[in-house]
CSV table of C-alpha atoms in Angstrom, one decimal:
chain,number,residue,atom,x,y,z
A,1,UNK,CA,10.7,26.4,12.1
A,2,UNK,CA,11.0,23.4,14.3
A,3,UNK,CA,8.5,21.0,13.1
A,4,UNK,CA,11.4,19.0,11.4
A,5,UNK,CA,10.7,20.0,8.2
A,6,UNK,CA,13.4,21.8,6.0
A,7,UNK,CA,12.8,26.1,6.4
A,8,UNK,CA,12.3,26.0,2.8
A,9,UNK,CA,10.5,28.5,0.2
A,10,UNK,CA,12.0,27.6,-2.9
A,11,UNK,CA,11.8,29.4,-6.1
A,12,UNK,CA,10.5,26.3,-8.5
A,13,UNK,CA,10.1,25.9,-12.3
A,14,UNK,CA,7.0,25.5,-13.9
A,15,UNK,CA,7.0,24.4,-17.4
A,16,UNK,CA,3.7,23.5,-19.2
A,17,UNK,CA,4.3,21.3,-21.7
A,18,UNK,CA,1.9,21.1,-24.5
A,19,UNK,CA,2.0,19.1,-27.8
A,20,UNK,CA,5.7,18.7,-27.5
A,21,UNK,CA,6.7,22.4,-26.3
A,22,UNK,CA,7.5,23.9,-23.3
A,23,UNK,CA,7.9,27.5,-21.7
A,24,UNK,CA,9.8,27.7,-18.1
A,25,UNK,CA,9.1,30.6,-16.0
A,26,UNK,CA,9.8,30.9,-12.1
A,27,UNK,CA,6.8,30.2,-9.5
A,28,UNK,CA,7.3,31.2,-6.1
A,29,UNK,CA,6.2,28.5,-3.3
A,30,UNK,CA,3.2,30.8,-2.3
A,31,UNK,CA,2.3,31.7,-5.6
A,32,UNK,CA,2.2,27.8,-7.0
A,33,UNK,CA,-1.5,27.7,-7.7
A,34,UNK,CA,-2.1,30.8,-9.5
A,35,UNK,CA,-0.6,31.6,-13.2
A,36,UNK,CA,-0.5,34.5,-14.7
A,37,UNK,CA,-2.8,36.1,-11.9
A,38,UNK,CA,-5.3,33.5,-11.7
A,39,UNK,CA,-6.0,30.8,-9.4
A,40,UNK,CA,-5.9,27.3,-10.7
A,41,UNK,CA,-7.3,23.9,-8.9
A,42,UNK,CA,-4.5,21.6,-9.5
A,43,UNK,CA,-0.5,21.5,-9.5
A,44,UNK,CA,2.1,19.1,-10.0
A,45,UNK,CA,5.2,18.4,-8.9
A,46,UNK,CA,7.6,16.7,-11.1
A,47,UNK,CA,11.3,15.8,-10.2
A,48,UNK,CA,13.5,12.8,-9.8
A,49,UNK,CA,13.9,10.7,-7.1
A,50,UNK,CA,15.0,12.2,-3.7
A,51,UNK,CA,14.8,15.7,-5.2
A,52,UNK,CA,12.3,16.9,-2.5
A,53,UNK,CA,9.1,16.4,-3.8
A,54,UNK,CA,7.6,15.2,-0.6
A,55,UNK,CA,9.2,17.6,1.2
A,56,UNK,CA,8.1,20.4,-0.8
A,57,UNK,CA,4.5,18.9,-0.2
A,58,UNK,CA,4.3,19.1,3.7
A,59,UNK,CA,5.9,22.2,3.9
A,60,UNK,CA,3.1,23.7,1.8
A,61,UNK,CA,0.4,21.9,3.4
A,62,UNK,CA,1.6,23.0,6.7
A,63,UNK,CA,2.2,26.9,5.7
A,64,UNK,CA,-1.5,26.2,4.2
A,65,UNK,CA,-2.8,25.5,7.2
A,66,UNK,CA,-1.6,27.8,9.3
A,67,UNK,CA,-2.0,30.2,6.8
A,68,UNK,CA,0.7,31.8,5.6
A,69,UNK,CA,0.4,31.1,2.0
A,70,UNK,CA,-2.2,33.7,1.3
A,71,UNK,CA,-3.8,32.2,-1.7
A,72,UNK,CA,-4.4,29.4,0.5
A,73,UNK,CA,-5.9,31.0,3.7
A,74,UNK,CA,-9.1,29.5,3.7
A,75,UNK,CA,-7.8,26.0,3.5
A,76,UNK,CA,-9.0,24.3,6.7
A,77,UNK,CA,-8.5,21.0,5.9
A,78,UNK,CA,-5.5,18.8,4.4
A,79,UNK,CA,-6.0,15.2,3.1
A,80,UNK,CA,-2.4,13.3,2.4
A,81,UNK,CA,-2.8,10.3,-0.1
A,82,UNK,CA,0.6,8.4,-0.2
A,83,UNK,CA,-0.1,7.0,-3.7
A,84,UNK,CA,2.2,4.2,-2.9
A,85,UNK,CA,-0.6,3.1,-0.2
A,86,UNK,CA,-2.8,2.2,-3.3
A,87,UNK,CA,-2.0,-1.0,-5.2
A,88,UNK,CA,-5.1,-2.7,-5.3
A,89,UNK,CA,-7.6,-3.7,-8.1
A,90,UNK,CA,-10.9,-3.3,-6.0
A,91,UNK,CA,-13.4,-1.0,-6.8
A,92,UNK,CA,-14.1,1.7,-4.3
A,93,UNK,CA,-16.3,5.0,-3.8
A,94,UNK,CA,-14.6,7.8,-3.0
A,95,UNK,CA,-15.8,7.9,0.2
A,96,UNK,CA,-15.1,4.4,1.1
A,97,UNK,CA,-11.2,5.2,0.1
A,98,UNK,CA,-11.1,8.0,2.4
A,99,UNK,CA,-12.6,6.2,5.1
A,100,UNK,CA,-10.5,3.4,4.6
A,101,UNK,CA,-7.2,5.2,5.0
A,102,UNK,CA,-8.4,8.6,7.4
A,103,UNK,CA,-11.2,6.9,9.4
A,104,UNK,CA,-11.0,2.8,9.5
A,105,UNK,CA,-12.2,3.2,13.4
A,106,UNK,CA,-14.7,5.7,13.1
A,107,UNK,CA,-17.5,4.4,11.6
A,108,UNK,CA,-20.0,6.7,13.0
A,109,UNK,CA,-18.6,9.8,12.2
A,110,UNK,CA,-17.4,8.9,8.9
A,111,UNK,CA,-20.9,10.2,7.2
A,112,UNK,CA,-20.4,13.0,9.2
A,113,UNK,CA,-16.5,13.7,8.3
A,114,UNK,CA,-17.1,13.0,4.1
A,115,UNK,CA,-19.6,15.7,3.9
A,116,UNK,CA,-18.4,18.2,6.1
A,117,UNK,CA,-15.3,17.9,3.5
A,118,UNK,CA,-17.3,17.6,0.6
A,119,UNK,CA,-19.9,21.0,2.0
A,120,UNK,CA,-16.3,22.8,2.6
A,121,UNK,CA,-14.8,21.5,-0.7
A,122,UNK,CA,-12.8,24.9,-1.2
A,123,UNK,CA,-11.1,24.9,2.5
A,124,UNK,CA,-10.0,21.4,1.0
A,125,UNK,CA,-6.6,20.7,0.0
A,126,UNK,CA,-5.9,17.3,-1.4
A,127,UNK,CA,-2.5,16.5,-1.4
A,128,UNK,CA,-1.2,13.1,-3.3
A,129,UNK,CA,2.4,12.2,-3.2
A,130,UNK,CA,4.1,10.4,-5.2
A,131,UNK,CA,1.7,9.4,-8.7
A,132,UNK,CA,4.3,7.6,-10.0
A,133,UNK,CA,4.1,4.7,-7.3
A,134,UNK,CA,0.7,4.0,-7.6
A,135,UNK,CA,0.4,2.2,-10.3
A,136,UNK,CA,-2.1,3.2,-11.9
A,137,UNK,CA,-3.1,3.1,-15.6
A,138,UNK,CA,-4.8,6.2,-16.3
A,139,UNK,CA,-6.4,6.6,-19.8
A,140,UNK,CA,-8.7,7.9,-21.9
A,141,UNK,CA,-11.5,5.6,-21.4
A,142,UNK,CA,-10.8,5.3,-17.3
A,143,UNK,CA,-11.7,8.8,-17.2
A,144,UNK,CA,-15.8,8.6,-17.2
A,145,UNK,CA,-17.2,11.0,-14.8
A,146,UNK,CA,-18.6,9.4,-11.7
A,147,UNK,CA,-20.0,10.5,-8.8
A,148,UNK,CA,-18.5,10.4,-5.2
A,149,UNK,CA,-21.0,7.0,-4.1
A,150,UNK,CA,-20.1,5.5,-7.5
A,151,UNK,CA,-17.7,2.1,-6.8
A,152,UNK,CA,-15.0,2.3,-9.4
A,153,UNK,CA,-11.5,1.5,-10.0
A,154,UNK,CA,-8.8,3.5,-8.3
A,155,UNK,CA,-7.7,4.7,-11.7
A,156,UNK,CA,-11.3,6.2,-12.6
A,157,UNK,CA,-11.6,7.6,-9.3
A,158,UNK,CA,-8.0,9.6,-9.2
A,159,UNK,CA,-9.0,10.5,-13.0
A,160,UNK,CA,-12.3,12.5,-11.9
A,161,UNK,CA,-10.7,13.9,-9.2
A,162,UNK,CA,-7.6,15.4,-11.0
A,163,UNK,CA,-10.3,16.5,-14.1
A,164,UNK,CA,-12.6,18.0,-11.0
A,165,UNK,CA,-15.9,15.7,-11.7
A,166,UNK,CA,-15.3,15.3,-7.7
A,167,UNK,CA,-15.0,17.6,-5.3
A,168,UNK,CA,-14.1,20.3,-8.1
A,169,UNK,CA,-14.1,23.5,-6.0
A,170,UNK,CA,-10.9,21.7,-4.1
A,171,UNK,CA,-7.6,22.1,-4.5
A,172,UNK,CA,-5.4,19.3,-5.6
A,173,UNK,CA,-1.3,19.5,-5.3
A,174,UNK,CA,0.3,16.3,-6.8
A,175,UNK,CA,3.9,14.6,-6.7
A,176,UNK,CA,5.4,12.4,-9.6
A,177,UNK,CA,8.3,11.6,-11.7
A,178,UNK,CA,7.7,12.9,-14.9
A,179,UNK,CA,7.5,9.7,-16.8
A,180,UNK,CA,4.3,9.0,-14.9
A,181,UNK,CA,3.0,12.6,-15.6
A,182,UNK,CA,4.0,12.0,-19.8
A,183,UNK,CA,1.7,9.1,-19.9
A,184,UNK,CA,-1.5,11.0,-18.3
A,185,UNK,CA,-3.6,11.6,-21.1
A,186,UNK,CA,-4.1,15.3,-21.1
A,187,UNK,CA,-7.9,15.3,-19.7
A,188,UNK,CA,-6.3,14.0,-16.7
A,189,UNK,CA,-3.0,16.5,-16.5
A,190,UNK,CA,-2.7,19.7,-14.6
């Protein structure tokens, strides 16, 4: 490939982790969101620092997107959130973030844009890099459900998107170091 991303399909290790334990077994890169056969909404990747984690994430949204990742063929749209963007204590709507960072010039078609992504939630893949720069202080009690016109912290938003109270027929494929990940409560984990 030439679109300056590494020709990589790595072989990756997932390992659940649950009250302490944890099984490893190998995950192929096209077979990242299904486990044991069925399809699952949201991934993470965790590694240390400069271990690829970003790059792993383009080169699956782009192999999305052009569809070679069979699971995903019916993705048709790919949202990047750099977490490291988000550092502020305002309250938003969901919309309002996304129209803040994809569509600040676009006012008109904004309406237009949010719900043709919200109608087409599962051609929708939402891909967040890097967690463990935002910030945020996801817990238990951050993690109301809200709707997608309800103004709330970044923290409650992110929550009800990984725990699919938004756009829950999406697909979600996150990048952290795993400290970040360890201090997710587990209504908000993968």
């Amino acid at each position: 490939m030439n679109d300056g991303l590494p020709d990589i399909l790595p072989t990756l290790r997932e390992v659940p982790i649950y009250d302490g334990h944890s099984v490893g077994f190998d995950v192929t890169l096209p077979h990242i969101f299904t486990v044991k056969g069925k399809k699952i909404r949201h991934v993470m990747v965790v590694g240390a620092a400069g271990s690829g984690k970003t790059t792993l994430l383009a080169k699956f949204a782009k192999l999305s997107l052009e569809g070679k990742i069979d699971l995903m063929a019916q993705i048709q749209s790919v949202v990047y959130i750099p977490f490291m963007d988000f550092n502020s204590k305002e309250h938003f709507t969901f919309e309002q973030l996304l129209a803040e960072m994809y569509y600040p010039n676009h006012h008109k078609k904004k309406d237009e844009i949010f719900e043709h992504l919200n109608d087409n939630q599962e051609k929708v893949l939402f891909v967040f890099d890097g967690y463990d720069q935002s910030g945020l202080s996801i817990i238990e009690t951050t993690c109301q459900s809200i709707s997608v016109t309800t103004k709330a912290s970044l923290s409650t938003v992110f929550c009800n998107l990984f725990k699919g109270h938004l756009f829950p027929k999406s697909y979600l494929l996150t990048s952290s170091r795993e400290y970040a990940v360890l201090e997710l409560p587990m209504v908000a984990r993968p």
